[in-house]
PDB file of C-alpha atoms in Angstrom:
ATOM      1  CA  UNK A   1     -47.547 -20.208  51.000  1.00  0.00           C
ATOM      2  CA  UNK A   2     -49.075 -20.656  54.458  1.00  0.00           C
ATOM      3  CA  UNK A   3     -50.570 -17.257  56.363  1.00  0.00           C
ATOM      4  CA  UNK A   4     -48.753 -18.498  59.294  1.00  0.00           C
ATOM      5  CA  UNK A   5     -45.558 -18.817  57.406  1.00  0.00           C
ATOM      6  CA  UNK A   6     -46.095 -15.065  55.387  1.00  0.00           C
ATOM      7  CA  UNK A   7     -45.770 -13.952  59.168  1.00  0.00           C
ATOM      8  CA  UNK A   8     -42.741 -15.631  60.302  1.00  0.00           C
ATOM      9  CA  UNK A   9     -41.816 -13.792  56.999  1.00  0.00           C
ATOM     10  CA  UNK A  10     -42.742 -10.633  58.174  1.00  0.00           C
ATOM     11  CA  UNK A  11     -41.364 -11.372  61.617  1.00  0.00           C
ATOM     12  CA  UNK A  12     -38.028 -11.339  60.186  1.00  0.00           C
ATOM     13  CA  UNK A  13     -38.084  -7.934  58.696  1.00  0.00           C
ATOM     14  CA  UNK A  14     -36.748  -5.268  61.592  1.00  0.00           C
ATOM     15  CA  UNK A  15     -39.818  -3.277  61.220  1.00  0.00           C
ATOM     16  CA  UNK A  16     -42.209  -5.845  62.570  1.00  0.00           C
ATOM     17  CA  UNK A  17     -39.936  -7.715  64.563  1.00  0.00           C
ATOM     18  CA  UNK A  18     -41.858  -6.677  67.926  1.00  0.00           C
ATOM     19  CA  UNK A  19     -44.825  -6.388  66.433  1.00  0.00           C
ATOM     20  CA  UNK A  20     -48.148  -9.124  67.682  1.00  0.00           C
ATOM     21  CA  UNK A  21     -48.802 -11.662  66.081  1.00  0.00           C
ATOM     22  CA  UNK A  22     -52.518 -11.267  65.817  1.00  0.00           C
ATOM     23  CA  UNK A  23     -51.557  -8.141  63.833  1.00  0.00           C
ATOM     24  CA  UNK A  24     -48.980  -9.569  61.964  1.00  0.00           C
ATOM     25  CA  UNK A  25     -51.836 -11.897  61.091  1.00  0.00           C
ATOM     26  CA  UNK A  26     -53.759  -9.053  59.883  1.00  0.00           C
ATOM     27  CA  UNK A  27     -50.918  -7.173  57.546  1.00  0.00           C
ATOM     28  CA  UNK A  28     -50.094 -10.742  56.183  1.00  0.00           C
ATOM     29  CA  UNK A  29     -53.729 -11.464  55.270  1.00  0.00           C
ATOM     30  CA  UNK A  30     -54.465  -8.293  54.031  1.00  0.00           C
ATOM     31  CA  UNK A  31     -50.915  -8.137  51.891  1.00  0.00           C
ATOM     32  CA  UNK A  32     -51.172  -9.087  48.320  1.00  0.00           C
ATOM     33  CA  UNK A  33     -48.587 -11.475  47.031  1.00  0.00           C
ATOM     34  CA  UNK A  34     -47.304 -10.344  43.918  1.00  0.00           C
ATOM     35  CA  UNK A  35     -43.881 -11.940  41.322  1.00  0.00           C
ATOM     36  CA  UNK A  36     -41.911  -9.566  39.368  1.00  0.00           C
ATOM     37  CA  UNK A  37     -39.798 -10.489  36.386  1.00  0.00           C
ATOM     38  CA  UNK A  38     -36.009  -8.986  35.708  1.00  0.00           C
ATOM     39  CA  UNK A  39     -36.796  -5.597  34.157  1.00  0.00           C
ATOM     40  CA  UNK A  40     -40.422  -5.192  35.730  1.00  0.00           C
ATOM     41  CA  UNK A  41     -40.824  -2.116  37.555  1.00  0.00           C
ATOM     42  CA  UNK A  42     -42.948  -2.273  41.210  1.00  0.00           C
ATOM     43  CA  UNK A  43     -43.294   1.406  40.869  1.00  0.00           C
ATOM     44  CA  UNK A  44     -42.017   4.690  39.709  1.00  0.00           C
ATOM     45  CA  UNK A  45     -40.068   7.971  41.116  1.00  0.00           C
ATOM     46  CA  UNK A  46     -43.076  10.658  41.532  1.00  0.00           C
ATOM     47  CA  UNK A  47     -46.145   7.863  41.969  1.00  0.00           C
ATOM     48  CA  UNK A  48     -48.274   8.235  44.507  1.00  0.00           C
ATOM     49  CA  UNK A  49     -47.452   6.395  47.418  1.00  0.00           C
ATOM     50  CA  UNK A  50     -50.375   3.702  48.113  1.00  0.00           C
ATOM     51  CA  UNK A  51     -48.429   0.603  49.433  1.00  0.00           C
ATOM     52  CA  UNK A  52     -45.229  -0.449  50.441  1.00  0.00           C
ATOM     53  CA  UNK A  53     -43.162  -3.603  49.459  1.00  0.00           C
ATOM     54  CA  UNK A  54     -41.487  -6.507  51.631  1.00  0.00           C
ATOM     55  CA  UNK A  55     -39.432  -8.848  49.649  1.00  0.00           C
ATOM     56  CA  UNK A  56     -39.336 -11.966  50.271  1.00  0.00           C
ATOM     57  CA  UNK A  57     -36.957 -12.910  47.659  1.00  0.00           C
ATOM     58  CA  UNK A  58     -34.884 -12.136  45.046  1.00  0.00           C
ATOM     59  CA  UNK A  59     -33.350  -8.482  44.386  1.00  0.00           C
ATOM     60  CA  UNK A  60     -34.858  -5.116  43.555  1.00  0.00           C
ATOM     61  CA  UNK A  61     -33.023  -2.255  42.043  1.00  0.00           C
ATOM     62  CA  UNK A  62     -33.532   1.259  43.141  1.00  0.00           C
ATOM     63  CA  UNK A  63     -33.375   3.880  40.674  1.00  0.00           C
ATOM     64  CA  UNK A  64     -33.174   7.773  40.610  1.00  0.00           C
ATOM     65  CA  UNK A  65     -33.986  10.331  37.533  1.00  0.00           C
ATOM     66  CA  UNK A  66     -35.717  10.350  34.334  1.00  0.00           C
ATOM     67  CA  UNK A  67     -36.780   7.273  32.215  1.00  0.00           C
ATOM     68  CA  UNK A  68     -33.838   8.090  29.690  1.00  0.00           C
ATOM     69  CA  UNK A  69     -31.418   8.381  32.179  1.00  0.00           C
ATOM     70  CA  UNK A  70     -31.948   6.899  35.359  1.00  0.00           C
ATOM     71  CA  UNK A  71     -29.221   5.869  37.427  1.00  0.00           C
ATOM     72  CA  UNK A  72     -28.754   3.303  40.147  1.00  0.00           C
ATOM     73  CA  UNK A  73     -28.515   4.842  43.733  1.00  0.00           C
ATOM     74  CA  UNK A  74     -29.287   1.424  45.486  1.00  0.00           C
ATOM     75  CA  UNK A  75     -30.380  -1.842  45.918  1.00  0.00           C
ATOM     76  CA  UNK A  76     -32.888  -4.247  48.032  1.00  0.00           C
ATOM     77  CA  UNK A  77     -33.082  -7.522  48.685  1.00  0.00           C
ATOM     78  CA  UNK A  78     -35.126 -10.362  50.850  1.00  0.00           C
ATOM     79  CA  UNK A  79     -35.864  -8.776  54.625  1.00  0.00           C
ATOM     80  CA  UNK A  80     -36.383  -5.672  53.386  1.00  0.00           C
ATOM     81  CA  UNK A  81     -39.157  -2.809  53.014  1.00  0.00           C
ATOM     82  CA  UNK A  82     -39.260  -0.471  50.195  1.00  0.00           C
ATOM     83  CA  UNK A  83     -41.692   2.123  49.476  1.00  0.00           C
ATOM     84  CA  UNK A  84     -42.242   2.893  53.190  1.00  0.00           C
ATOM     85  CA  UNK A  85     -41.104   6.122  52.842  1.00  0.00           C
ATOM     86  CA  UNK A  86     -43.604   7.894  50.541  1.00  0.00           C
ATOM     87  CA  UNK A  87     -46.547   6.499  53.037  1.00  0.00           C
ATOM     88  CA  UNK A  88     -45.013   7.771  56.378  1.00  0.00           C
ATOM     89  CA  UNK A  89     -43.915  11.383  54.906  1.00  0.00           C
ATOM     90  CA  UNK A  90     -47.108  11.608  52.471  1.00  0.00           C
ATOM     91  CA  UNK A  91     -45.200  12.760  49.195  1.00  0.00           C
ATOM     92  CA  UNK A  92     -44.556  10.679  45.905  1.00  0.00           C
ATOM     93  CA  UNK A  93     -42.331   8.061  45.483  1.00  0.00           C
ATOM     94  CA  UNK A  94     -38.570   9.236  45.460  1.00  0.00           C
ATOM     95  CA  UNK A  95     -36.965   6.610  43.671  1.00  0.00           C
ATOM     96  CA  UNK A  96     -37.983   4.037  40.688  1.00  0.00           C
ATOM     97  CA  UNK A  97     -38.061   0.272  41.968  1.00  0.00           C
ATOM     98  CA  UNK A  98     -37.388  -2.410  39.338  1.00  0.00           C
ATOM     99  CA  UNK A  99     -37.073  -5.888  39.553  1.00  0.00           C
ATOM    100  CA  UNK A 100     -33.028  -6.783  39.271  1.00  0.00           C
ATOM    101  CA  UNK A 101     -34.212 -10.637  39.666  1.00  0.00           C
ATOM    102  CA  UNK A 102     -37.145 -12.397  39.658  1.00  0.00           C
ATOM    103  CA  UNK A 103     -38.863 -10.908  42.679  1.00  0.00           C
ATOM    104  CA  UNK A 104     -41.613 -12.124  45.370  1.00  0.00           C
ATOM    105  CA  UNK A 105     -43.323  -9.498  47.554  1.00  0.00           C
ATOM    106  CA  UNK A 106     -45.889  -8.939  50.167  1.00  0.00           C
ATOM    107  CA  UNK A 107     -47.714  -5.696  49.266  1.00  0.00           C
ATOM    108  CA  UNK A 108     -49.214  -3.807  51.957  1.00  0.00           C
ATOM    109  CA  UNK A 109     -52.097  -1.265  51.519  1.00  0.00           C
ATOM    110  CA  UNK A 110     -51.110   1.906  53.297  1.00  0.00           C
ATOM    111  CA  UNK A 111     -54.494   2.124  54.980  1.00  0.00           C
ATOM    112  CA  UNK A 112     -53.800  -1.368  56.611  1.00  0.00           C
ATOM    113  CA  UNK A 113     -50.360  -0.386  57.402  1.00  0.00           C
ATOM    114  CA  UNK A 114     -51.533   2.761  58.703  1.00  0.00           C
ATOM    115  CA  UNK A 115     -54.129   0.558  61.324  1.00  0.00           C
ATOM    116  CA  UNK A 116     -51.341  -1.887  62.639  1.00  0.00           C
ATOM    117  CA  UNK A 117     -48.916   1.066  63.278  1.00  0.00           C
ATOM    118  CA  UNK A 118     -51.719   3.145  65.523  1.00  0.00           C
ATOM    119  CA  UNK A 119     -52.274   0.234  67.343  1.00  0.00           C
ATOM    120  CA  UNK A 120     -48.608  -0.747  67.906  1.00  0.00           C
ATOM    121  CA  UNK A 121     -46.041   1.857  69.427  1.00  0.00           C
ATOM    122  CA  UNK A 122     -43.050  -0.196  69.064  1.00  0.00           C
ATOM    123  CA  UNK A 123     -44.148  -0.661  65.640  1.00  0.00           C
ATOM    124  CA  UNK A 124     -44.151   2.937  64.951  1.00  0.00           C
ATOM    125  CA  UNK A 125     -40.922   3.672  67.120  1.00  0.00           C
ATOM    126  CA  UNK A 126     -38.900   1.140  64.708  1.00  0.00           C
ATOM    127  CA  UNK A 127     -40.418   3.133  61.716  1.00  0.00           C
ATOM    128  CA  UNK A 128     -39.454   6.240  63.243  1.00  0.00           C
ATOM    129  CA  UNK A 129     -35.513   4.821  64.227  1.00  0.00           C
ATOM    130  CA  UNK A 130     -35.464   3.432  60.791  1.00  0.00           C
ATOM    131  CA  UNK A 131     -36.265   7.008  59.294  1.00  0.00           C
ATOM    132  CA  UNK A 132     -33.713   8.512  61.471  1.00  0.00           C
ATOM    133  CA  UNK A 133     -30.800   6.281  60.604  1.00  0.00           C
ATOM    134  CA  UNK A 134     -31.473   7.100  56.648  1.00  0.00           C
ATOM    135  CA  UNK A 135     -31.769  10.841  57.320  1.00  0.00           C
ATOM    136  CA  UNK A 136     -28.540  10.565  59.196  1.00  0.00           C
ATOM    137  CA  UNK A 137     -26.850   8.702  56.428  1.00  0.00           C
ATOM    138  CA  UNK A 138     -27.981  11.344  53.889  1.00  0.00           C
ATOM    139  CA  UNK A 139     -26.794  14.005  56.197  1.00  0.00           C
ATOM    140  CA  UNK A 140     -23.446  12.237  56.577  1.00  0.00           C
ATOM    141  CA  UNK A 141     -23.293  11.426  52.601  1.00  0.00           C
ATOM    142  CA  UNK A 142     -24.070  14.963  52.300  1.00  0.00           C
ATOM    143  CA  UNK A 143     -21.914  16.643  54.208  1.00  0.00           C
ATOM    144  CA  UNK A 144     -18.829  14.369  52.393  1.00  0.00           C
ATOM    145  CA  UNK A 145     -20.008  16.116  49.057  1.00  0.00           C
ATOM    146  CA  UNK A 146     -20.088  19.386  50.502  1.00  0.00           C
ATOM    147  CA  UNK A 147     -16.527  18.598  52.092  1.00  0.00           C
ATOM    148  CA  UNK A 148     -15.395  18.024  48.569  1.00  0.00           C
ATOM    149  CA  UNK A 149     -16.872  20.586  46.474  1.00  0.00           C
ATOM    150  CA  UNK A 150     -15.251  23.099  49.138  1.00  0.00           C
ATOM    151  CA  UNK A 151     -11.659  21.767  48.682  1.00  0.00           C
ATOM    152  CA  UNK A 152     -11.817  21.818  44.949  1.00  0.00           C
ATOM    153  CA  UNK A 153     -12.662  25.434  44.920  1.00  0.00           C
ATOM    154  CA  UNK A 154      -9.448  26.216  47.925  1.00  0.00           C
TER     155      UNK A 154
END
């Protein structure tokens, strides 16, 4: 694949949607492209957090809890960033990612992601929507549990 067509890739991806293209340029040449077969795993819950993944095809399954008994809290697909998280907040990996299909991904070094979002506020304002929205949909999911465990106990 063409570098100017792993940016029109990229381009479609909320995150970077604003972003320049001359940086764009930069995250797509400095990405690693990497295929994943069903079953293979793109990282684990509690691994550091080095990179993040854009997929440019196929379907990734997220997974939460030990090896012996994880269980499926999600799922990701093409247009989509995983793995984000653990760079932004600085903490290990929450969540186990592992190839549902075969997979295609853009890696991106967290130091190189960490350049292009300095130098690009909108950049760093989607990230920081982005982050809100899934804090406010745990909060919601959250407070639905809560709900319920309080009318089982009236």
């Amino acid at each position: 694949m063409l570098l100017r067509d792993e940016v029109q890739l990229l381009r479609n991806i909320p995150y970077f949607k604003h972003v320049d293209p001359c940086k764009l340029k930069l995250l797509a040449f400095a990405s690693q492209r990497a295929t994943y077969k069903p079953g293979d795993i793109l990282f684990r819950q509690g691994d550091g957090g080095d990179s993040a993944y854009v997929i440019l095809s196929g379907k990734v399954d997220l997974l939460s809890g030990p090896p012996t008994g994880e269980v499926r809290i999600g799922e990701a697909d093409s247009k989509s960033i995983i793995g984000e998280m653990s760079l932004l907040c600085h903490g290990p990996r929450r969540m186990t990612a592992r190839a549902a299909t075969e997979v295609e991904t853009l890696r991106i070094a967290k130091d190189c992601l960490g350049k292009v979002m300095a130098d690009s506020p909108r950049m760093s304002m989607e990230f920081s929507r982005a982050l809100a929205e899934r804090l406010r949909a745990m909060t919601t999911e959250l407070d639905t549990v809560r709900l319920g465990q309080l009318s089982l106990v009236d």
